[in-house]
Short mmCIF file of C-alpha atoms in Angstrom, two decimals:
data_model
loop_
_atom_site.label_atom_id
_atom_site.label_comp_id
_atom_site.label_asym_id
_atom_site.label_seq_id
_atom_site.Cartn_x
_atom_site.Cartn_y
_atom_site.Cartn_z
CA MET A 1458 110.33 81.41 93.13
CA SER A 1459 112.37 84.55 93.75
CA LEU A 1460 111.86 88.13 92.70
CA GLU A 1461 114.28 89.68 90.29
CA SER A 1462 114.28 93.51 89.76
CA VAL A 1463 115.30 95.65 92.74
CA PRO A 1464 114.80 93.57 95.92
CA PRO A 1465 114.01 94.94 99.39
CA LYS A 1466 116.89 96.06 101.61
CA TYR A 1467 117.18 92.83 103.58
CA ALA A 1468 117.38 90.85 100.30
CA GLN A 1469 120.06 93.21 98.97
CA LEU A 1470 122.08 92.59 102.12
CA VAL A 1471 121.60 88.82 101.72
CA GLN A 1472 122.96 89.04 98.17
CA ALA A 1473 125.92 91.20 99.24
CA LEU A 1474 126.92 88.76 101.98
CA GLN A 1475 126.45 85.78 99.66
CA ARG A 1476 128.81 87.39 97.15
CA ARG A 1477 131.44 87.90 99.85
CA ILE A 1478 131.14 84.27 100.95
CA GLU A 1479 131.42 83.00 97.37
CA SER A 1480 134.40 85.25 96.60
CA GLY A 1481 136.29 84.06 99.67
CA ASP A 1482 136.15 87.37 101.53
CA TYR A 1483 134.31 85.42 104.24
CA PRO A 1484 135.81 81.90 103.97
CA PRO A 1485 134.13 78.82 105.52
CA GLY A 1486 134.73 78.68 109.25
CA SER A 1487 135.32 82.42 109.59
CA LEU A 1488 133.35 84.62 111.96
CA LEU A 1489 130.76 86.81 110.25
CA PRO A 1490 130.78 90.53 111.19
CA SER A 1491 128.49 91.40 114.09
CA GLU A 1492 125.06 92.97 113.67
CA ASN A 1493 126.44 96.36 114.71
CA GLN A 1494 129.29 96.11 112.19
CA LEU A 1495 126.85 95.25 109.37
CA ILE A 1496 124.53 98.11 110.38
CA ASN A 1497 127.39 100.60 110.26
CA GLU A 1498 128.94 99.29 107.04
CA PHE A 1499 125.76 98.98 104.98
CA GLY A 1500 123.80 101.85 106.55
CA VAL A 1501 120.70 99.75 107.23
CA SER A 1502 118.46 99.21 110.25
CA ARG A 1503 118.79 96.39 112.77
CA PRO A 1504 115.54 94.69 111.60
CA THR A 1505 116.99 94.62 108.08
CA VAL A 1506 120.21 92.96 109.32
CA VAL A 1507 118.29 90.49 111.50
CA ALA A 1508 116.04 89.54 108.56
CA ALA A 1509 119.04 89.04 106.25
CA LEU A 1510 120.91 86.89 108.77
CA ARG A 1511 117.79 84.78 109.32
CA VAL A 1512 117.56 84.10 105.58
CA LEU A 1513 121.27 83.17 105.37
CA ARG A 1514 120.92 80.82 108.34
CA GLU A 1515 117.76 79.16 106.95
CA GLN A 1516 119.44 78.68 103.56
CA GLY A 1517 122.52 77.10 105.12
CA TRP A 1518 125.09 79.82 104.36
CA ILE A 1519 125.88 80.48 108.03
CA ASP A 1520 125.57 78.87 111.47
CA SER A 1521 124.81 80.57 114.78
CA GLN A 1522 126.57 79.54 117.97
CA GLN A 1523 125.26 80.85 121.27
CA GLY A 1524 127.73 83.22 122.90
CA LYS A 1525 130.21 83.00 120.01
CA GLY A 1526 128.50 84.59 117.00
CA ARG A 1527 127.71 83.55 113.45
CA PHE A 1528 130.12 81.43 111.43
CA VAL A 1529 130.34 80.97 107.66
CA ARG A 1530 129.50 77.53 106.28
CA GLY A 1531 129.91 78.36 102.58
CA ARG A 1532 127.67 78.21 99.55
CA PRO A 1533 125.01 75.49 100.02
CA ALA A 1534 124.07 73.19 97.15
CA MET A 1535 121.19 74.58 95.08
CA ALA A 1536 121.24 77.84 96.99
CA SER A 1537 119.20 79.56 94.31
CA ALA A 1538 116.41 77.05 94.85
CA GLU A 1539 116.25 78.06 98.50
CA GLN A 1540 115.36 81.69 97.87
CA PRO A 1541 112.10 82.71 99.58
CA ARG A 1542 109.07 82.55 97.31
CA PRO A 1543 107.17 85.87 96.97
CA GLY A 1544 104.43 84.91 99.42
CA GLN A 1545 106.95 83.59 101.95
CA ALA A 1546 109.18 86.66 101.63
CA TYR A 1547 106.40 89.11 102.45
CA LEU A 1548 105.03 86.92 105.22
CA THR A 1549 108.32 86.49 107.09
CA ALA A 1550 110.27 89.72 106.50
CA PRO A 1551 109.68 92.71 108.83
CA GLU A 1552 107.71 95.45 107.08
CA THR A 1553 110.33 97.91 108.30
CA ALA A 1554 112.93 96.07 106.18
CA SER A 1555 111.50 97.70 103.04
CA ALA A 1556 110.36 101.24 102.29
CA GLY A 1557 106.65 101.73 101.91
CA GLU A 1558 103.41 102.85 103.47
CA VAL A 1559 100.23 101.22 104.75
CA VAL A 1560 97.48 102.38 102.40
CA GLU A 1561 94.61 100.36 103.87
CA ALA A 1562 93.87 98.51 107.10
CA ALA A 1563 90.21 97.67 107.58
CA ALA A 1564 87.49 95.05 107.51
CA VAL A 1565 86.24 94.87 103.93
CA ALA A 1566 84.14 92.65 101.67
CA VAL A 1567 86.46 90.11 100.07
CA PRO A 1568 86.81 89.63 96.30
CA ASN A 1569 85.58 86.27 95.02
CA ARG A 1570 89.08 84.84 94.56
CA ILE A 1571 90.14 85.73 98.11
CA ALA A 1572 86.86 84.42 99.53
CA ALA A 1573 87.43 81.08 97.78
CA LEU A 1574 91.01 80.84 99.08
CA LEU A 1575 89.94 81.67 102.65
CA GLY A 1576 86.92 79.37 102.47
CA LEU A 1577 84.49 82.26 103.08
CA ALA A 1578 81.06 82.80 101.59
CA PRO A 1579 80.83 85.39 98.77
CA LYS A 1580 80.51 88.98 100.00
CA SER A 1581 81.81 88.00 103.45
CA LYS A 1582 84.12 90.40 105.26
CA ALA A 1583 87.76 89.79 106.16
CA PHE A 1584 90.50 92.03 107.50
CA LEU A 1585 92.75 93.56 104.86
CA ARG A 1586 96.19 95.07 105.47
CA ARG A 1587 97.53 96.60 102.26
CA ARG A 1588 100.97 98.15 101.84
CA LEU A 1589 102.51 100.03 98.90
CA VAL A 1590 106.19 99.10 98.67
CA SER A 1591 108.69 101.52 97.12
CA ARG A 1592 112.24 101.36 95.76
CA ASP A 1593 114.28 104.55 95.41
CA GLY A 1594 111.17 106.61 96.04
CA GLU A 1595 109.13 104.90 93.30
CA PRO A 1596 106.22 102.48 93.97
CA THR A 1597 107.03 98.96 92.76
CA GLU A 1598 104.48 96.57 94.23
CA VAL A 1599 101.32 96.33 96.31
CA VAL A 1600 101.27 93.72 99.08
CA SER A 1601 97.95 92.77 100.65
CA VAL A 1602 97.38 90.36 103.52
CA TRP A 1603 93.85 89.06 104.08
CA VAL A 1604 92.93 87.29 107.34
CA PRO A 1605 89.61 86.24 108.90
CA LEU A 1606 88.20 88.96 111.16
CA GLU A 1607 88.74 86.96 114.36
CA LEU A 1608 92.43 86.50 113.53
CA SER A 1609 92.97 90.28 113.30
CA GLU A 1610 91.51 91.02 116.75
CA GLY A 1611 94.11 91.94 119.37
CA THR A 1612 96.89 92.47 116.82
CA ASP A 1613 98.71 95.47 115.35
CA LEU A 1614 97.43 94.77 111.84
CA THR A 1615 95.25 97.87 112.23
CA SER A 1616 98.32 100.08 112.75
CA ALA A 1617 99.19 102.66 110.10
CA GLU A 1618 102.88 102.11 110.88
CA SER A 1619 105.08 99.45 109.28
CA LEU A 1620 105.50 96.49 111.61
CA PRO A 1621 109.01 95.80 113.01
CA GLN A 1622 108.44 92.06 112.65
CA GLY A 1623 107.14 89.72 109.99
CA LEU A 1624 103.41 89.08 109.81
CA ARG A 1625 103.99 85.39 110.50
CA GLU A 1626 105.92 86.15 113.68
CA HIS A 1627 103.40 88.80 114.76
CA LEU A 1628 100.34 86.58 114.35
CA GLN A 1629 102.16 83.67 115.95
CA SER A 1630 103.02 85.70 119.05
CA ARG A 1631 99.65 87.46 119.36
CA LYS A 1632 97.22 84.72 118.31
CA GLY A 1633 99.20 81.51 118.78
CA VAL A 1634 98.60 80.36 115.21
CA ARG A 1635 101.15 78.09 113.54
CA PHE A 1636 101.56 78.42 109.79
CA ASP A 1637 102.78 75.25 108.08
CA HIS A 1638 102.98 75.87 104.32
CA ILE A 1639 101.94 78.16 101.47
CA VAL A 1640 100.16 77.19 98.26
CA GLU A 1641 101.13 79.82 95.69
CA GLN A 1642 99.35 80.76 92.47
CA ILE A 1643 100.63 83.21 89.87
CA THR A 1644 98.46 84.83 87.24
CA ALA A 1645 98.58 87.81 84.89
CA ARG A 1646 95.84 90.37 84.40
CA MET A 1647 95.29 93.99 83.46
CA PRO A 1648 95.31 96.40 86.44
CA SER A 1649 92.34 98.40 87.65
CA THR A 1650 92.34 102.17 87.30
CA ASP A 1651 93.24 102.52 90.97
CA GLU A 1652 96.12 100.03 90.68
CA THR A 1653 97.46 101.80 87.59
CA LYS A 1654 97.48 105.12 89.41
CA ARG A 1655 98.89 103.73 92.66
CA LEU A 1656 101.78 101.96 90.93
CA GLY A 1657 102.39 104.65 88.29
CA MET A 1658 102.05 102.07 85.51
CA PRO A 1659 102.22 102.86 81.79
CA LYS A 1660 99.06 102.34 79.76
CA ASN A 1661 98.27 98.76 78.67
CA THR A 1662 100.86 97.21 81.02
CA PRO A 1663 99.71 93.98 82.73
CA LEU A 1664 100.19 92.94 86.34
CA LEU A 1665 101.69 89.75 87.71
CA ALA A 1666 99.47 88.74 90.62
CA VAL A 1667 100.87 86.29 93.18
CA TYR A 1668 98.39 84.69 95.59
CA GLY A 1669 99.79 82.76 98.54
CA ALA A 1670 97.29 80.75 100.58
CA VAL A 1671 98.93 80.37 104.00
CA ARG A 1672 97.82 77.11 105.61
CA ASP A 1673 98.22 75.34 108.93
CA ALA A 1674 99.26 71.71 109.27
CA SER A 1675 95.67 70.53 108.74
CA GLY A 1676 95.49 72.32 105.39
CA GLN A 1677 93.15 75.09 106.56
CA THR A 1678 93.90 78.49 105.00
CA MET A 1679 94.65 81.01 107.76
CA ALA A 1680 95.63 83.98 105.60
CA VAL A 1681 96.14 85.02 101.99
CA VAL A 1682 99.10 87.09 100.80
CA GLU A 1683 98.45 88.93 97.53
CA VAL A 1684 101.40 90.57 95.75
CA LEU A 1685 100.78 92.76 92.68
CA LEU A 1686 103.85 93.29 90.47
CA PRO A 1687 103.94 95.50 87.34
CA ALA A 1688 105.07 93.13 84.60
CA ASP A 1689 107.47 95.69 83.09
CA ARG A 1690 109.49 95.91 86.35
CA HIS A 1691 109.63 92.36 87.64
CA GLU A 1692 110.70 88.91 86.56
CA LEU A 1693 109.97 85.64 88.33
CA GLU A 1694 112.61 82.91 88.40
CA ASP A 1695 112.58 79.37 89.74
CA ALA A 1696 115.29 76.79 90.26
CA TYR A 1697 115.00 73.09 91.04
CA PRO A 1698 117.22 70.00 91.08
CA LEU A 1699 117.04 67.39 88.32
CA SER A 1700 116.17 63.91 89.52
#
């Protein structure tokens, strides 16, 4: 499941490099430009370049060779099916790779849906980190990450600054947790008054709400990623092979 509309900077760079590979500008076997060259050419930050190269490597477009650089492999089969799902994208990409601001970072009572996903009793508290993401100076989505209180202790989730690493990497390094898979649910609903104001939404416009339950190998939910997308600005697309 990949987001259409205007993607974050790292995803835009991924798409630009994919186009160059497909057009033959970067033929299979050729050396990809260095991080510094990509930073200078595209005018983006190093975390953005690192995030984009990680996606290309995971999807099979490029290979990394220690001490030599990154080499082009070419367009992988079913590349479109390998695009990060919404929950995965916001869990793995550095916050600094997209414009936005942290609008909430606190222990709060969880809504019923989040409590059920986290396996918490109703009205329990969990730690919420909520970020308003912008494109070209306009708010486009709200991304919230909910984790049990004990998982937030000793981390930078309380920081008002955007994190220079993905939430998965941050929690892995600070708490030693290992995320295994995400179970994603997508629903549509009308926004609250606060959500309408925060996202600058027209009257009577619904939201697409993506809930990603992030689980460990045993199936226990360790975190929930909630992405709120105004339905008039986003489209969700999926691709899969035919058996």
